[in-house]
Short mmCIF file of C-alpha atoms in Angstrom, two decimals:
data_model
loop_
_atom_site.label_atom_id
_atom_site.label_comp_id
_atom_site.label_asym_id
_atom_site.label_seq_id
_atom_site.Cartn_x
_atom_site.Cartn_y
_atom_site.Cartn_z
CA MET A 215 163.82 104.12 75.12
CA GLU A 216 160.15 105.24 75.10
CA THR A 217 157.64 102.41 76.19
CA THR A 218 154.34 101.97 74.58
CA ALA A 219 150.84 101.13 76.17
CA THR A 220 148.14 98.94 74.23
CA THR A 221 145.53 100.80 72.45
CA THR A 222 143.56 100.10 69.07
CA PRO A 223 143.15 102.94 66.48
CA THR A 224 139.61 103.60 65.93
CA GLY A 225 137.23 105.94 64.33
CA GLU A 226 134.35 108.06 65.74
CA THR A 227 131.97 104.95 65.60
CA GLY A 228 134.51 102.89 67.61
CA GLY A 229 135.60 100.76 64.73
CA PRO A 230 138.76 100.78 62.71
CA SER A 231 139.29 104.19 61.15
CA THR A 232 140.10 103.11 57.53
CA ARG A 233 139.65 100.13 55.37
CA MET A 234 143.41 99.50 55.75
CA ALA A 235 142.97 99.21 59.46
CA SER A 236 140.10 96.90 59.01
CA GLU A 237 142.22 94.65 56.70
CA ILE A 238 145.09 94.73 59.08
CA ALA A 239 142.70 93.56 61.86
CA GLU A 240 141.52 90.77 59.52
CA GLN A 241 145.01 89.28 59.12
CA PRO A 242 144.87 86.38 62.07
CA ALA A 243 141.75 84.95 60.48
CA ALA A 244 143.22 85.15 57.00
CA ALA A 245 146.44 83.66 58.22
CA ARG A 246 144.65 80.71 59.75
CA ARG A 247 142.26 80.18 56.85
CA THR A 248 145.41 80.06 54.37
CA LEU A 249 147.06 77.59 56.52
CA GLU A 250 144.08 75.20 56.68
CA HIS A 251 143.71 75.53 52.86
CA LEU A 252 147.36 75.26 51.71
CA LEU A 253 148.69 72.72 54.06
CA PRO A 254 146.87 69.78 52.17
CA GLU A 255 148.69 70.91 49.01
CA GLN A 256 152.08 69.97 50.44
CA PRO A 257 152.19 66.32 48.98
CA ARG A 258 151.38 67.87 45.46
CA LEU A 259 154.15 70.33 45.89
CA ARG A 260 156.76 67.56 46.67
CA ASP A 261 155.56 65.50 43.65
CA LEU A 262 155.84 68.51 41.45
CA ALA A 263 159.34 69.33 42.81
CA GLY A 264 160.59 65.98 42.39
CA ASP A 265 164.39 65.93 41.83
CA ARG A 266 164.38 69.70 40.64
CA ARG A 267 167.18 71.31 42.61
CA ARG A 268 166.37 75.12 42.47
CA VAL A 269 163.52 77.43 42.95
CA LEU A 270 163.18 80.80 41.05
CA LEU A 271 160.75 83.37 42.54
CA VAL A 272 159.01 85.83 40.19
CA ALA A 273 157.25 88.96 41.79
CA ARG A 274 157.01 92.73 41.84
CA GLY A 275 156.28 95.40 44.40
CA SER A 276 155.19 93.97 47.83
CA SER A 277 154.95 90.46 46.51
CA ASP A 278 158.76 90.89 45.61
CA ASN A 279 159.35 91.44 49.48
CA ALA A 280 157.40 88.39 50.39
CA ALA A 281 159.58 86.58 47.84
CA ILE A 282 162.75 87.81 49.49
CA TYR A 283 161.39 86.11 52.85
CA GLY A 284 160.65 83.02 50.58
CA ARG A 285 164.06 82.93 49.19
CA TYR A 286 166.03 83.08 52.57
CA LEU A 287 163.59 80.53 54.19
CA LEU A 288 163.88 78.13 51.27
CA GLU A 289 167.70 78.07 51.58
CA VAL A 290 168.01 78.51 55.54
CA ALA A 291 165.04 76.14 56.58
CA ALA A 292 164.60 73.76 53.40
CA GLY A 293 168.26 73.68 52.15
CA VAL A 294 166.90 74.51 48.50
CA PRO A 295 169.06 77.15 46.43
CA ALA A 296 166.60 79.89 45.53
CA ALA A 297 166.96 83.37 43.58
CA LEU A 298 164.76 86.25 42.57
CA ALA A 299 163.95 86.34 38.92
CA ALA A 300 164.35 89.38 36.61
CA PRO A 301 161.12 89.36 34.60
CA SER A 302 162.35 91.51 32.03
CA VAL A 303 164.72 88.58 31.07
CA ALA A 304 161.59 86.87 29.84
CA THR A 305 159.44 89.85 28.77
CA HIS A 306 161.85 92.00 27.02
CA TYR A 307 165.09 90.08 26.34
CA ARG A 308 163.16 86.92 25.60
CA ALA A 309 166.25 84.77 26.77
CA ARG A 310 165.88 80.95 26.50
CA LEU A 311 167.16 79.26 29.72
CA ASP A 312 167.28 75.74 30.85
CA LEU A 313 164.88 75.65 33.70
CA SER A 314 164.37 71.83 33.57
CA ASP A 315 165.79 71.43 37.14
CA THR A 316 163.85 74.49 38.59
CA VAL A 317 160.49 75.19 40.23
CA VAL A 318 159.49 78.62 39.42
CA VAL A 319 157.08 80.40 41.98
CA SER A 320 155.25 83.32 40.61
CA VAL A 321 153.77 85.57 43.31
CA SER A 322 151.11 88.09 42.60
CA GLN A 323 148.03 89.29 44.84
CA SER A 324 145.85 89.67 41.95
CA GLY A 325 147.25 86.91 39.67
CA SER A 326 146.54 89.34 36.83
CA THR A 327 149.78 91.28 36.62
CA ALA A 328 150.54 90.73 32.75
CA GLU A 329 154.32 90.76 33.26
CA ILE A 330 154.11 87.93 35.90
CA VAL A 331 151.71 85.97 33.94
CA GLU A 332 153.95 86.23 31.02
CA THR A 333 157.16 85.18 32.94
CA GLN A 334 155.31 82.22 34.41
CA ARG A 335 154.30 81.23 30.70
CA TRP A 336 157.98 81.72 29.62
CA ALA A 337 159.14 79.54 32.54
CA ARG A 338 156.99 76.71 31.53
CA GLU A 339 158.06 76.90 28.06
CA CYS A 340 161.73 76.64 29.35
CA GLY A 341 161.12 73.55 31.19
CA ALA A 342 160.31 74.75 34.67
CA ALA A 343 157.66 73.26 36.86
CA THR A 344 155.36 76.25 37.97
CA VAL A 345 153.73 77.05 41.20
CA SER A 346 151.58 80.38 41.63
CA VAL A 347 150.95 82.31 44.94
CA THR A 348 147.78 84.43 44.48
CA ASN A 349 144.86 85.61 46.35
CA VAL A 350 142.36 85.06 43.32
CA ALA A 351 141.59 81.49 42.58
CA ASP A 352 140.39 82.25 38.87
CA SER A 353 142.98 84.53 38.15
CA PRO A 354 145.32 83.83 34.89
CA LEU A 355 148.37 83.03 37.05
CA ALA A 356 146.67 80.57 38.95
CA ALA A 357 144.80 78.85 36.07
CA ALA A 358 148.10 78.49 34.19
CA ALA A 359 150.29 77.01 37.13
CA ASP A 360 150.94 73.35 37.75
CA VAL A 361 149.99 74.08 41.33
CA ALA A 362 148.29 77.05 42.37
CA LEU A 363 148.48 78.16 46.05
CA VAL A 364 145.55 80.40 46.58
CA THR A 365 145.76 82.57 49.77
CA GLN A 366 142.49 82.92 51.66
CA ALA A 367 142.92 86.67 52.63
CA GLY A 368 139.50 87.52 51.20
CA PRO A 369 138.87 90.71 48.89
CA GLU A 370 141.27 93.27 49.82
CA VAL A 371 139.90 96.98 49.17
CA ALA A 372 142.71 99.23 50.36
CA VAL A 373 145.41 100.04 47.69
CA PRO A 374 148.09 99.13 50.08
CA ALA A 375 148.66 95.38 50.47
CA THR A 376 148.40 94.06 54.04
CA LYS A 377 146.41 90.82 54.43
CA THR A 378 147.52 89.61 50.97
CA TYR A 379 151.29 90.27 51.67
CA LEU A 380 150.99 88.55 55.02
CA THR A 381 149.19 85.40 53.52
CA GLN A 382 151.53 85.35 50.60
CA MET A 383 154.31 84.88 53.15
CA VAL A 384 152.44 82.17 54.89
CA ALA A 385 152.01 80.45 51.38
CA LEU A 386 155.83 80.54 50.90
CA ALA A 387 156.43 78.89 54.30
CA VAL A 388 154.12 76.15 53.52
CA LEU A 389 156.06 75.75 50.08
CA ALA A 390 159.48 75.55 52.13
CA ASP A 391 158.23 73.32 54.58
CA ALA A 392 157.07 71.05 51.74
CA LEU A 393 160.28 71.18 50.12
CA ALA A 394 162.54 70.55 53.12
CA GLY A 395 164.57 67.47 52.95
CA GLU A 396 164.68 64.64 55.24
CA GLY A 397 166.29 65.62 58.55
CA ALA A 398 165.04 69.18 58.19
CA ASP A 399 163.22 70.43 60.99
CA GLY A 400 159.65 70.96 60.11
CA LEU A 401 157.68 74.31 60.11
CA ALA A 402 154.31 73.19 60.71
CA ALA A 403 154.27 73.51 64.49
CA ASP A 404 155.74 77.09 64.33
CA LEU A 405 153.37 78.24 61.61
CA ASP A 406 150.46 77.08 63.81
CA ARG A 407 151.58 79.69 66.19
CA VAL A 408 151.51 82.56 63.61
CA PRO A 409 147.80 83.60 63.81
CA ASP A 410 147.83 84.08 67.55
CA ALA A 411 151.00 86.04 67.15
CA VAL A 412 149.55 88.41 64.76
CA ALA A 413 146.55 88.85 66.79
CA GLY A 414 148.71 89.78 69.74
CA LEU A 415 150.20 92.47 67.93
CA LEU A 416 147.10 94.17 66.78
CA GLY A 417 146.72 96.28 69.80
CA ALA A 418 150.08 97.94 69.85
CA ASP A 419 150.12 101.66 70.50
CA VAL A 420 151.93 103.03 67.51
CA SER A 421 151.25 106.71 68.36
CA ALA A 422 154.79 107.80 69.28
CA ALA A 423 156.23 105.86 66.34
CA SER A 424 153.68 107.15 63.89
CA GLU A 425 154.13 110.69 65.19
CA ALA A 426 158.12 110.59 64.92
CA LEU A 427 157.67 109.37 61.29
CA ALA A 428 155.24 112.08 60.45
CA GLY A 429 157.57 114.55 61.61
CA SER A 430 160.73 113.21 59.90
CA GLU A 431 161.87 114.37 56.47
CA ARG A 432 164.89 111.87 56.25
CA VAL A 433 163.93 108.16 57.04
CA VAL A 434 165.82 104.99 56.32
CA VAL A 435 164.78 101.38 56.90
CA SER A 436 167.08 98.32 57.43
CA GLY A 437 166.81 94.68 58.32
CA ARG A 438 168.95 91.64 57.71
CA GLY A 439 168.56 88.06 56.83
CA LEU A 440 164.89 86.49 57.14
CA LEU A 441 163.79 90.03 58.41
CA LEU A 442 165.15 91.92 55.26
CA GLY A 443 161.68 91.43 53.33
CA THR A 444 159.79 93.11 56.29
CA ALA A 445 162.23 96.04 56.26
CA LEU A 446 161.89 96.53 52.55
CA GLU A 447 158.25 96.17 52.72
CA THR A 448 158.03 98.77 55.73
CA ALA A 449 160.05 101.27 53.42
CA LEU A 450 157.71 100.57 50.39
CA LYS A 451 154.47 100.98 52.42
CA MET A 452 155.79 104.25 53.86
CA GLU A 453 156.43 105.58 50.50
CA GLU A 454 153.26 104.54 48.74
CA THR A 455 150.90 105.08 51.70
CA CYS A 456 152.47 108.29 53.06
CA LEU A 457 154.13 109.68 49.76
CA ARG A 458 157.34 110.18 51.56
CA PRO A 459 160.72 109.02 49.96
CA VAL A 460 162.10 106.38 52.20
CA ARG A 461 165.16 104.23 51.51
CA GLY A 462 165.15 100.55 52.35
CA TYR A 463 168.38 98.80 52.91
CA SER A 464 169.76 95.48 53.93
CA TYR A 465 172.04 95.81 57.12
CA ALA A 466 174.99 94.97 55.20
CA ASP A 467 174.31 97.32 52.29
CA LEU A 468 173.95 100.31 54.69
CA ARG A 469 177.15 99.56 56.33
CA HIS A 470 178.87 99.60 52.92
CA GLY A 471 178.52 103.32 52.14
CA PRO A 472 175.15 104.71 52.70
CA ILE A 473 175.85 105.01 56.48
CA SER A 474 178.09 108.04 55.78
CA VAL A 475 175.10 110.03 55.07
CA VAL A 476 173.52 109.36 58.62
CA SER A 477 173.70 112.39 60.61
CA GLU A 478 171.50 114.34 63.09
CA GLY A 479 167.81 114.55 61.86
CA LEU A 480 167.68 111.27 60.38
CA LEU A 481 165.13 108.73 61.62
CA ALA A 482 166.22 104.97 61.30
CA VAL A 483 163.82 102.25 61.47
CA LEU A 484 165.29 98.98 62.27
CA VAL A 485 163.69 95.72 62.12
CA GLY A 486 165.26 93.11 64.42
CA ALA A 487 165.13 89.44 64.98
CA ALA A 488 164.31 88.10 68.46
CA HIS A 489 166.53 85.09 67.91
CA GLY A 490 169.08 83.82 65.55
CA PRO A 491 172.65 84.76 64.28
CA LEU A 492 171.57 88.15 63.10
CA ALA A 493 170.06 89.25 66.25
CA GLU A 494 172.81 90.92 68.18
CA PRO A 495 174.25 92.67 65.16
CA MET A 496 171.35 94.77 64.86
CA ALA A 497 171.90 96.11 68.30
CA ASP A 498 175.64 96.96 67.16
CA LEU A 499 173.92 99.03 64.42
CA VAL A 500 171.61 100.89 66.95
CA ARG A 501 174.93 102.13 68.74
CA ASP A 502 176.57 103.06 65.45
CA LEU A 503 173.59 105.01 64.05
CA ARG A 504 172.87 106.91 67.34
CA GLY A 505 176.56 107.83 67.65
CA ARG A 506 176.10 109.39 64.33
CA GLY A 507 173.24 111.59 65.66
CA ALA A 508 170.26 109.56 64.39
CA ARG A 509 167.15 108.68 66.20
CA VAL A 510 166.20 104.95 66.14
CA LEU A 511 162.92 103.48 66.03
CA GLY A 512 163.24 99.62 66.40
CA ILE A 513 160.56 96.79 65.68
CA GLY A 514 161.05 93.47 67.46
CA GLY A 515 164.59 92.33 68.26
CA THR A 516 166.23 91.28 71.42
CA PRO A 517 165.91 92.98 74.78
CA SER A 518 169.16 94.63 74.63
CA PHE A 519 168.11 95.98 71.07
CA ALA A 520 164.90 97.40 72.38
CA ASP A 521 166.67 99.14 75.32
CA LEU A 522 169.10 100.83 72.84
CA CYS A 523 166.44 102.40 70.68
CA ASP A 524 164.84 105.83 71.06
CA LEU A 525 161.42 104.31 70.24
CA HIS A 526 160.34 100.67 70.21
CA LEU A 527 157.64 98.46 69.07
CA ALA A 528 157.41 94.96 70.13
CA GLY A 529 157.61 92.18 67.55
CA PRO A 530 156.06 88.66 67.81
CA ASP A 531 157.11 85.86 70.08
CA LEU A 532 158.11 83.44 67.24
CA PRO A 533 160.98 81.47 66.09
CA GLU A 534 162.92 83.31 63.58
CA ALA A 535 161.97 81.28 60.68
CA VAL A 536 158.26 82.36 60.62
CA GLU A 537 158.78 85.60 62.73
CA PRO A 538 158.79 87.81 59.60
CA ILE A 539 155.21 86.62 58.82
CA ALA A 540 153.87 88.64 61.88
CA SER A 541 156.71 91.08 62.13
CA ILE A 542 155.20 93.26 59.38
CA VAL A 543 152.04 94.09 61.65
CA PRO A 544 153.71 96.82 63.90
CA SER A 545 154.78 98.50 60.64
CA GLN A 546 151.35 98.19 59.01
CA LEU A 547 149.78 99.67 62.01
CA MET A 548 152.05 102.77 62.48
CA ILE A 549 152.10 103.53 58.71
CA GLU A 550 148.33 103.67 58.62
CA GLN A 551 148.41 106.16 61.33
CA MET A 552 151.29 108.01 60.03
CA ALA A 553 149.28 108.69 57.04
CA LEU A 554 146.36 109.89 58.97
CA ARG A 555 148.46 112.17 60.88
CA MET A 556 149.82 113.54 57.53
CA GLY A 557 146.33 114.27 56.33
CA LEU A 558 146.42 111.53 53.76
CA ASP A 559 144.06 108.76 52.73
CA PRO A 560 145.94 105.42 53.43
CA ASP A 561 143.33 103.49 51.42
CA ASN A 562 143.78 105.41 48.30
CA PRO A 563 147.39 106.78 47.88
CA ARG A 564 147.66 109.38 45.15
CA GLY A 565 148.55 107.82 41.83
CA LEU A 566 148.51 104.05 42.71
CA ASN A 567 146.13 101.36 41.49
CA LYS A 568 145.38 98.02 43.02
CA VAL A 569 146.63 96.03 40.16
CA THR A 570 149.99 97.57 38.52
CA GLN A 571 150.65 96.46 35.08
CA THR A 572 154.26 96.58 33.77
CA ASP A 573 154.80 96.86 30.21
CA VAL A 574 155.77 93.25 28.70
CA THR A 575 156.11 94.07 25.08
CA GLY A 576 159.03 96.58 25.18
#
């Protein structure tokens, strides 16, 4: 395994080299502000949920990856059945569902994506209580929700979502903590550690990782459980920022067929948990992939996982329930540097806009 030193990517003036890098560096403060702003909303969330038994999460893109984390956390830490919605059920099929026992949580950085706004409206018409997670207080999504969880990331200029994605996960963890039943271990103390853990990752030396990725034509990314959203967000960020087709898989899906195409020349990026029931299986996956000829770049995980990887980036020192909030930071750093090595502008990826609209009328 290649080890890393500590450095901070900078431009010629000594500051962050891109807006994306600047916004990555703002995340500790953004996480702290978001916690301070949203924790007082927990009594309202509990009152809104009442006897409702389910949560349905509505999102697209990076917000969808945050929602995947929220789904796992709601079930694992709060004991609340949760699922991801298919917005087209509302916007195209116009199905009528009984959502009277459901809290629908709509997640959108801008709060203006028409498909998400329309789906939230549909959910309310179907009897759901509605919660929005957005970074814009006066957005249509926030205005129409029963409770609006407004993240405090501040304006995000770079097209790739970084601080808005991380603060969405903070908001979803606040929600899960609010909905946890009696006897459940609270997340508040662990959440309080997140901003410092994020800050501790900002100086990671990602040069070897970004160089390996920039030189690899075939890349897959995998994670499992609470870290699955982090893996999928890493793959998405690599695709949209570096214009490189990358497949993101859950550990289980990778094992169920796609692993047959793993061979020499492939670089596998594996996001591992440092604790929990899925930590050691990721080490087994490293052995399997390397045995098939792939190189492995690991992020986080256990010491045995790190030792097995060809390249490794340290993850946060946090309990598994909140680890994913900070575990995206090494990926963000290496992808920003990967784009620069490829001669690309990570702030303005080709063909992308900050707010993506999906047709809602069919």
